[in-house]
Short mmCIF file of C-alpha atoms in Angstrom, two decimals:
data_model
loop_
_atom_site.label_atom_id
_atom_site.label_comp_id
_atom_site.label_asym_id
_atom_site.label_seq_id
_atom_site.Cartn_x
_atom_site.Cartn_y
_atom_site.Cartn_z
CA MET A 1 -105.74 -108.83 24.24
CA SER A 2 -106.99 -106.49 20.94
CA PHE A 3 -107.91 -107.93 17.08
CA ARG A 4 -106.38 -105.43 14.64
CA GLU A 5 -108.39 -104.08 11.93
CA PRO A 6 -109.11 -106.12 9.26
CA HIS A 7 -107.24 -105.53 6.15
CA GLU A 8 -108.65 -104.02 3.12
CA LEU A 9 -107.76 -106.86 1.36
CA HIS A 10 -109.65 -109.35 3.58
CA LYS A 11 -113.14 -107.10 3.00
CA ARG A 12 -112.14 -106.84 -0.03
CA ARG A 13 -111.60 -110.65 -0.55
CA PHE A 14 -114.08 -111.58 2.15
CA SER A 15 -116.79 -113.29 -0.98
CA LEU A 16 -114.14 -115.56 -2.12
CA ASN A 17 -112.58 -116.72 0.96
CA LEU A 18 -116.08 -117.55 2.48
CA GLY A 19 -116.89 -119.44 -0.71
CA LEU A 20 -113.63 -121.45 -0.48
CA GLY A 21 -114.10 -122.14 2.92
CA LEU A 22 -117.73 -123.35 2.58
CA VAL A 23 -116.53 -125.69 -0.43
CA LEU A 24 -113.91 -127.12 1.69
CA ALA A 25 -116.27 -127.73 4.73
CA PHE A 26 -118.52 -129.51 2.09
CA LEU A 27 -115.50 -131.36 1.14
CA VAL A 28 -115.14 -132.75 4.06
CA ALA A 29 -118.04 -133.46 4.61
CA VAL A 30 -118.57 -135.73 1.57
CA VAL A 31 -115.37 -137.23 2.17
CA PHE A 32 -116.47 -138.12 6.15
CA GLY A 33 -119.79 -139.33 4.46
CA LEU A 34 -117.92 -141.67 2.37
CA THR A 35 -115.90 -143.21 4.66
CA VAL A 36 -118.84 -144.16 6.53
CA ALA A 37 -120.22 -145.79 3.44
CA LYS A 38 -117.69 -147.27 2.73
CA VAL A 39 -117.51 -149.15 6.46
CA SER A 40 -121.36 -149.98 6.15
CA ILE A 41 -121.02 -151.46 2.89
CA GLY A 42 -118.00 -153.41 3.78
CA GLY A 43 -115.29 -155.16 2.26
CA PHE A 44 -112.66 -153.63 5.25
CA GLU A 45 -112.58 -157.18 7.18
CA PRO A 46 -109.06 -158.36 7.59
CA ARG A 47 -107.85 -160.75 4.48
CA PRO A 48 -108.61 -164.72 5.38
CA ASN A 49 -105.05 -166.13 5.53
CA ALA A 50 -103.82 -169.77 2.76
CA ALA A 51 -106.22 -171.71 5.73
CA GLY A 52 -109.40 -169.85 5.24
CA ALA A 53 -109.42 -168.38 8.71
CA PRO A 54 -109.02 -164.86 9.35
CA ILE A 55 -106.04 -163.23 9.78
CA ALA A 56 -105.52 -161.91 13.53
CA ALA A 57 -105.69 -158.42 14.79
CA PRO A 58 -102.03 -157.18 15.64
CA ALA A 59 -101.27 -157.33 18.95
CA LYS A 60 -101.46 -154.57 21.52
CA PRO A 61 -98.63 -152.89 22.53
CA ALA A 62 -97.25 -153.86 25.95
CA GLU A 63 -98.58 -150.89 28.22
CA GLY A 64 -96.02 -147.82 29.33
CA GLY A 65 -93.96 -148.79 26.30
CA MET B 1 -101.46 -115.72 -7.87
CA SER B 2 -98.33 -113.22 -7.39
CA ASP B 3 -97.94 -110.58 -4.81
CA ALA B 4 -99.03 -108.20 -7.16
CA SER B 5 -102.28 -109.46 -7.61
CA LEU B 6 -102.34 -109.70 -4.02
CA ASN B 7 -102.01 -106.37 -2.94
CA HIS B 8 -103.91 -104.45 -5.96
CA PRO B 9 -106.33 -101.48 -4.90
CA ALA B 10 -109.48 -102.63 -5.09
CA THR B 11 -111.01 -102.29 -8.67
CA GLN B 12 -113.64 -104.00 -9.70
CA THR B 13 -112.23 -106.62 -11.65
CA ASP B 14 -111.61 -108.52 -7.87
CA ALA B 15 -112.85 -112.19 -8.89
CA ARG B 16 -115.22 -113.30 -6.71
CA PHE B 17 -116.06 -116.76 -5.93
CA GLY B 18 -118.47 -116.39 -8.35
CA ASP B 19 -116.09 -115.94 -11.15
CA TYR B 20 -113.59 -119.32 -10.09
CA PHE B 21 -116.64 -121.32 -10.32
CA ALA B 22 -117.68 -119.72 -13.84
CA LEU B 23 -114.77 -121.15 -14.96
CA LEU B 24 -115.85 -124.42 -14.54
CA LYS B 25 -118.75 -124.64 -17.01
CA PRO B 26 -121.18 -124.80 -15.09
CA ARG B 27 -124.10 -125.55 -17.98
CA VAL B 28 -121.73 -127.86 -19.51
CA MET B 29 -121.32 -129.46 -15.52
CA SER B 30 -125.18 -129.76 -15.84
CA LEU B 31 -125.29 -132.06 -18.46
CA VAL B 32 -122.23 -133.72 -17.48
CA VAL B 33 -124.62 -134.91 -13.93
CA PHE B 34 -127.14 -135.87 -16.12
CA THR B 35 -125.87 -138.08 -18.24
CA ALA B 36 -123.62 -139.48 -16.16
CA LEU B 37 -126.35 -139.79 -13.49
CA ALA B 38 -128.37 -141.58 -16.51
CA GLY B 39 -125.63 -143.86 -16.58
CA LEU B 40 -125.40 -144.86 -13.40
CA VAL B 41 -128.92 -145.80 -12.53
CA ALA B 42 -129.42 -147.50 -15.48
CA ALA B 43 -126.69 -150.29 -14.26
CA PRO B 44 -128.10 -153.26 -13.26
CA VAL B 45 -126.31 -153.12 -9.82
CA ALA B 46 -127.08 -151.58 -6.77
CA VAL B 47 -124.90 -148.15 -5.91
CA HIS B 48 -125.06 -146.94 -1.72
CA PRO B 49 -125.95 -143.27 -2.47
CA MET B 50 -123.58 -141.93 -0.70
CA VAL B 51 -120.81 -143.89 -3.02
CA GLY B 52 -123.57 -142.24 -5.90
CA PHE B 53 -123.54 -138.92 -4.68
CA ALA B 54 -119.60 -138.47 -3.88
CA ALA B 55 -118.85 -140.44 -7.95
CA ILE B 56 -121.33 -137.70 -9.77
CA LEU B 57 -119.62 -135.26 -7.64
CA PHE B 58 -116.19 -135.81 -8.79
CA ILE B 59 -117.18 -136.48 -11.97
CA ALA B 60 -118.96 -133.33 -12.19
CA VAL B 61 -115.86 -131.85 -10.47
CA GLY B 62 -113.77 -133.66 -13.19
CA ALA B 63 -115.34 -131.88 -15.88
CA GLY B 64 -115.60 -128.87 -14.20
CA ALA B 65 -111.74 -128.97 -14.03
CA SER B 66 -111.01 -129.86 -18.20
CA GLY B 67 -113.37 -126.65 -18.86
CA ALA B 68 -110.67 -124.69 -16.42
CA LEU B 69 -107.99 -126.18 -18.56
CA ASN B 70 -109.87 -124.92 -21.57
CA MET B 71 -110.47 -121.27 -20.63
CA TRP B 72 -107.03 -121.52 -20.10
CA TRP B 73 -105.39 -122.68 -23.16
CA ASP B 74 -108.32 -121.12 -25.37
CA ALA B 75 -107.92 -117.47 -23.69
CA ASP B 76 -106.35 -115.83 -26.74
CA ILE B 77 -109.42 -117.18 -29.10
CA ASP B 78 -112.21 -116.28 -26.08
CA ARG B 79 -111.53 -112.91 -25.98
CA LEU B 80 -112.68 -112.98 -30.10
CA MET B 81 -115.84 -114.35 -29.30
CA ARG B 82 -118.61 -112.79 -28.35
CA ARG B 83 -120.79 -115.43 -27.04
CA THR B 84 -116.99 -115.92 -25.04
CA ALA B 85 -115.30 -112.36 -24.33
CA ARG B 86 -117.41 -112.61 -21.18
CA ARG B 87 -116.02 -115.52 -19.24
CA PRO B 88 -113.08 -115.28 -16.71
CA VAL B 89 -110.29 -114.65 -18.04
CA PRO B 90 -110.57 -113.12 -21.74
CA ALA B 91 -113.09 -110.43 -18.77
CA GLY B 92 -109.89 -110.22 -16.67
CA LYS B 93 -111.26 -110.66 -13.72
CA VAL B 94 -109.45 -114.24 -13.44
CA SER B 95 -106.04 -114.91 -14.86
CA ALA B 96 -104.54 -117.62 -17.19
CA ASP B 97 -102.64 -118.89 -14.59
CA GLU B 98 -105.11 -119.18 -11.98
CA ALA B 99 -107.38 -121.20 -14.43
CA LEU B 100 -104.26 -123.46 -14.99
CA SER B 101 -104.22 -124.23 -11.54
CA VAL B 102 -107.77 -124.34 -10.59
CA GLY B 103 -107.67 -126.97 -13.90
CA LEU B 104 -104.86 -128.80 -12.70
CA THR B 105 -105.73 -128.57 -8.68
CA LEU B 106 -109.19 -129.92 -9.67
CA SER B 107 -108.18 -132.61 -12.27
CA VAL B 108 -105.76 -134.11 -9.90
CA MET B 109 -108.62 -133.97 -7.25
CA ALA B 110 -111.48 -135.26 -8.83
CA VAL B 111 -109.76 -138.01 -10.57
CA VAL B 112 -108.11 -139.34 -6.70
CA MET B 113 -111.44 -138.99 -5.03
CA LEU B 114 -113.40 -141.08 -7.35
CA TRP B 115 -110.92 -143.62 -7.55
CA LEU B 116 -110.91 -143.95 -4.02
CA ALA B 117 -115.28 -143.78 -4.06
CA ALA B 118 -115.76 -145.91 -6.70
CA GLY B 119 -112.41 -147.94 -8.32
CA VAL B 120 -110.10 -147.53 -10.52
CA VAL B 121 -111.78 -147.90 -13.82
CA PRO B 122 -114.32 -145.41 -14.14
CA ALA B 123 -111.40 -142.75 -12.64
CA ALA B 124 -109.01 -143.38 -15.52
CA LEU B 125 -112.03 -143.34 -17.77
CA LEU B 126 -112.39 -139.46 -15.86
CA ALA B 127 -108.76 -138.66 -16.89
CA PHE B 128 -108.88 -140.22 -19.96
CA THR B 129 -112.03 -137.11 -20.65
CA ILE B 130 -109.87 -134.98 -18.79
CA PHE B 131 -106.86 -135.29 -21.28
CA PHE B 132 -108.92 -135.48 -24.29
CA TYR B 133 -111.26 -132.29 -23.79
CA ALA B 134 -107.81 -129.95 -22.53
CA VAL B 135 -104.80 -131.87 -24.94
CA VAL B 136 -106.73 -133.70 -28.00
CA TYR B 137 -109.89 -131.31 -28.66
CA SER B 138 -108.57 -127.73 -26.81
CA MET B 139 -104.99 -128.08 -27.83
CA TRP B 140 -104.92 -130.27 -31.25
CA LEU B 141 -108.33 -130.84 -32.77
CA LYS B 142 -109.98 -127.07 -32.10
CA ARG B 143 -107.91 -125.00 -34.37
CA SER B 144 -106.25 -127.36 -36.86
CA THR B 145 -109.63 -129.18 -38.59
CA PRO B 146 -113.09 -128.84 -39.06
CA GLN B 147 -113.20 -132.34 -38.06
CA ASN B 148 -112.54 -130.64 -34.33
CA ILE B 149 -116.12 -131.16 -32.79
CA VAL B 150 -116.95 -134.53 -34.67
CA ILE B 151 -113.69 -136.16 -32.79
CA GLY B 152 -113.92 -133.63 -29.76
CA GLY B 153 -117.29 -134.95 -29.06
CA ALA B 154 -116.11 -138.01 -28.06
CA ALA B 155 -115.05 -135.42 -24.18
CA GLY B 156 -118.56 -135.06 -23.98
CA ALA B 157 -119.83 -137.79 -24.38
CA PHE B 158 -118.02 -140.30 -21.75
CA PRO B 159 -120.24 -139.29 -18.48
CA PRO B 160 -122.76 -141.60 -18.58
CA MET B 161 -120.50 -144.58 -19.65
CA ILE B 162 -118.69 -143.15 -16.03
CA GLY B 163 -121.23 -143.22 -14.62
CA TRP B 164 -122.38 -147.14 -15.74
CA ALA B 165 -118.78 -147.89 -14.69
CA VAL B 166 -119.26 -146.30 -10.59
CA ALA B 167 -122.04 -149.11 -10.85
CA THR B 168 -120.49 -152.43 -12.33
CA GLY B 169 -117.11 -151.64 -12.35
CA GLY B 170 -116.90 -151.99 -15.71
CA ILE B 171 -118.02 -151.34 -19.67
CA SER B 172 -120.26 -152.98 -21.52
CA VAL B 173 -122.88 -152.56 -24.97
CA GLU B 174 -125.05 -150.11 -23.05
CA ALA B 175 -122.64 -148.06 -22.09
CA VAL B 176 -121.52 -147.95 -25.40
CA LEU B 177 -124.19 -147.43 -26.59
CA MET B 178 -124.89 -144.20 -24.48
CA PHE B 179 -121.20 -142.93 -25.79
CA ALA B 180 -122.19 -143.19 -29.10
CA LEU B 181 -125.77 -141.38 -28.76
CA ILE B 182 -123.90 -138.35 -27.32
CA PHE B 183 -120.96 -138.58 -29.37
CA ALA B 184 -123.62 -138.82 -32.77
CA TRP B 185 -125.58 -135.88 -31.26
CA THR B 186 -122.62 -133.72 -30.52
CA PRO B 187 -121.66 -132.78 -34.58
CA PRO B 188 -125.29 -131.78 -35.77
CA HIS B 189 -125.64 -130.01 -32.04
CA PHE B 190 -122.79 -127.50 -32.58
CA TRP B 191 -123.19 -126.82 -36.06
CA ALA B 192 -126.09 -125.85 -35.45
CA LEU B 193 -124.75 -123.46 -33.42
CA ALA B 194 -121.92 -122.43 -35.85
CA LEU B 195 -125.01 -121.97 -38.58
CA PHE B 196 -125.93 -119.15 -36.63
CA MET B 197 -122.74 -117.93 -35.14
CA ASN B 198 -120.10 -118.28 -37.67
CA ASP B 199 -118.65 -114.62 -37.70
CA ASP B 200 -117.30 -115.74 -33.89
CA TYR B 201 -115.25 -118.43 -35.42
CA GLN B 202 -114.82 -116.78 -38.59
CA ASN B 203 -113.14 -113.88 -36.54
CA ALA B 204 -111.55 -116.01 -34.29
CA GLY B 205 -109.33 -118.64 -36.64
CA VAL B 206 -111.88 -121.61 -35.31
CA PRO B 207 -111.68 -123.20 -38.05
CA MET B 208 -115.07 -124.96 -38.23
CA LEU B 209 -117.28 -126.77 -41.54
CA THR B 210 -119.01 -123.57 -41.15
CA VAL B 211 -115.87 -121.37 -42.00
CA THR B 212 -113.40 -123.57 -44.31
CA HIS B 213 -116.19 -125.05 -46.34
CA GLY B 214 -119.58 -122.52 -45.71
CA ARG B 215 -122.76 -122.98 -44.44
CA ARG B 216 -124.00 -125.08 -47.55
CA VAL B 217 -121.99 -127.94 -46.67
CA THR B 218 -122.94 -127.61 -42.89
CA ARG B 219 -125.95 -127.59 -43.43
CA ASN B 220 -125.87 -131.46 -45.79
CA HIS B 221 -123.36 -132.32 -42.66
CA ILE B 222 -125.84 -131.69 -40.00
CA LEU B 223 -128.34 -133.86 -42.05
CA ALA B 224 -126.02 -136.52 -42.90
CA TYR B 225 -125.58 -137.16 -38.64
CA THR B 226 -128.86 -136.29 -38.14
CA ILE B 227 -129.49 -139.89 -40.04
CA ILE B 228 -126.66 -141.39 -38.75
CA LEU B 229 -127.72 -139.91 -35.18
CA ALA B 230 -131.52 -141.81 -35.66
CA PRO B 231 -129.69 -146.01 -35.54
CA VAL B 232 -127.39 -144.88 -33.33
CA ALA B 233 -130.45 -143.54 -30.87
CA LEU B 234 -132.65 -146.34 -31.55
CA ALA B 235 -130.68 -149.08 -31.22
CA LEU B 236 -130.59 -148.49 -27.37
CA LEU B 237 -134.20 -150.08 -27.53
CA LEU B 238 -132.35 -153.21 -27.92
CA THR B 239 -130.90 -153.57 -24.68
CA PRO B 240 -132.30 -153.97 -21.01
CA ILE B 241 -131.89 -150.41 -20.10
CA ALA B 242 -134.56 -148.77 -22.54
CA GLY B 243 -138.28 -148.87 -22.11
CA PRO B 244 -141.89 -147.47 -22.66
CA ALA B 245 -140.33 -144.65 -21.83
CA TYR B 246 -137.34 -144.37 -24.17
CA LEU B 247 -139.31 -145.97 -27.10
CA VAL B 248 -141.74 -143.24 -26.75
CA VAL B 249 -139.09 -140.20 -26.38
CA SER B 250 -136.22 -142.03 -29.10
CA VAL B 251 -139.29 -142.21 -32.09
CA VAL B 252 -140.45 -138.23 -31.08
CA MET B 253 -137.25 -137.14 -31.02
CA ASN B 254 -135.91 -138.59 -33.48
CA ALA B 255 -138.74 -137.79 -36.09
CA LEU B 256 -138.48 -133.68 -34.92
CA PHE B 257 -134.75 -133.99 -34.92
CA LEU B 258 -134.88 -135.41 -38.49
CA ASN B 259 -137.70 -133.23 -39.49
CA GLY B 260 -135.47 -130.28 -37.99
CA ALA B 261 -132.37 -131.39 -39.79
CA VAL B 262 -134.64 -131.59 -43.35
CA ALA B 263 -135.55 -128.37 -42.64
CA ILE B 264 -132.01 -126.49 -42.44
CA TRP B 265 -131.08 -128.81 -45.32
CA ARG B 266 -133.67 -127.16 -47.25
CA ARG B 267 -132.66 -123.39 -46.73
CA ASP B 268 -130.41 -121.22 -48.54
CA GLU B 269 -128.42 -118.39 -46.77
CA ALA B 270 -130.67 -115.70 -48.29
CA VAL B 271 -133.60 -117.13 -46.47
CA ALA B 272 -131.97 -117.84 -43.48
CA ALA B 273 -130.37 -114.59 -42.69
CA SER B 274 -133.28 -112.29 -43.47
CA ASP B 275 -134.90 -114.15 -40.66
CA ASN B 276 -131.54 -114.24 -38.50
CA TYR B 277 -131.40 -118.10 -38.61
CA LYS B 278 -134.44 -118.63 -36.72
CA VAL B 279 -135.18 -122.04 -38.01
CA GLU B 280 -131.54 -123.16 -37.27
CA ARG B 281 -131.89 -121.76 -33.36
CA SER B 282 -134.88 -123.93 -32.97
CA PHE B 283 -132.59 -127.00 -34.36
CA PHE B 284 -130.51 -125.56 -31.91
CA ARG B 285 -132.69 -125.34 -28.76
CA LEU B 286 -134.10 -128.65 -30.01
CA SER B 287 -131.09 -130.33 -29.53
CA LEU B 288 -130.91 -129.88 -26.26
CA GLY B 289 -133.85 -131.34 -25.57
CA TYR B 290 -133.24 -134.44 -27.28
CA LEU B 291 -130.22 -135.22 -25.30
CA PHE B 292 -132.60 -134.00 -22.12
CA LEU B 293 -135.17 -136.25 -22.66
CA HIS B 294 -133.25 -139.47 -24.43
CA PHE B 295 -131.12 -139.63 -20.55
CA GLY B 296 -134.28 -138.64 -18.83
CA ALA B 297 -136.09 -141.45 -19.91
CA ILE B 298 -133.57 -143.78 -19.22
CA MET B 299 -133.46 -142.91 -15.80
CA ILE B 300 -137.57 -143.34 -16.23
CA ASP B 301 -137.49 -146.60 -17.21
CA ALA B 302 -134.15 -147.60 -15.03
CA GLY B 303 -137.27 -146.50 -12.13
CA LEU B 304 -140.24 -148.44 -14.05
CA ARG B 305 -138.16 -151.56 -13.53
CA GLY B 306 -137.33 -150.71 -9.86
CA TRP B 307 -140.52 -150.70 -8.61
CA GLY B 308 -141.45 -153.87 -10.83
CA VAL B 309 -143.73 -152.29 -13.54
CA TRP B 310 -140.98 -152.91 -16.35
CA PRO B 311 -139.00 -156.14 -16.61
#
């Protein structure tokens, strides 16, 4: 197995592609951090039903189903 | 991006990452970040640092997106003005279509992400800000009326209100006064610039006040709006977000700003042209410090309250 010689276009666009890749990686990190923060703040617990009791978590599907 | 642009041979006009970043008007973004952060920290509701960071980031991205849309729309007149001729689109580094794509994509992303991070009110305000800057100001007002930057200044005034809404989930008198501070500051700031860059606007056919009514009228307007600005700035002292730092900054900077506006008002064209608009340039620089120090003082006072130094 051999890698092809990089096309001239790849060399020319390297800084652009690298920059875009870093921005996307940064965005992933921000979304991950935001998710962790949101969960730690709370507010994602199941809503209580009319009687005030928390709604039970959905039952697990049967094994092998 | 067309196939033709993908395959063209290497040239000096190949866009770099920095050219796309320049589409977002980084200097304007830095002001947006600063004022939005001030609105966020001044609010009486604590925000999780990560949520606050993400919110400021997406506000900045939204502001940058509106800058890209502005560059797409104004590419024809940007080419004609020295101040803007080196922007990525008129310089031929990025195509207008690419600027439009970047602007639209980042606008949607910024609004949706701010909604998820901080709620519907700040997201709606950001969406309206982008719409106001790109459509109301750039497409409509800028080329049609000398009041362009008076009304259009609202677009730059929203960030502290959005920052406040991130923390509180709503809008209150403090947020409105921070908005009013930037709104009233914008005309003297841009008219001072127009006084010494008038040829640019004249060449591009942009109906700035200096072009449509002349420099004398513009000088009168700068003084009038600076007089209006002072009580607007001082009105924040009636709210809990302004403390000793804001008191000192506001009194000193408004005195200096009024003094500068009077100096501009008293000058005639012959004197101004002879020293290459020295006083006007100095007033323009002062206006940048004016806004920076006011919002810096708001953040300092928030810190003093947080540390219990000030009630």
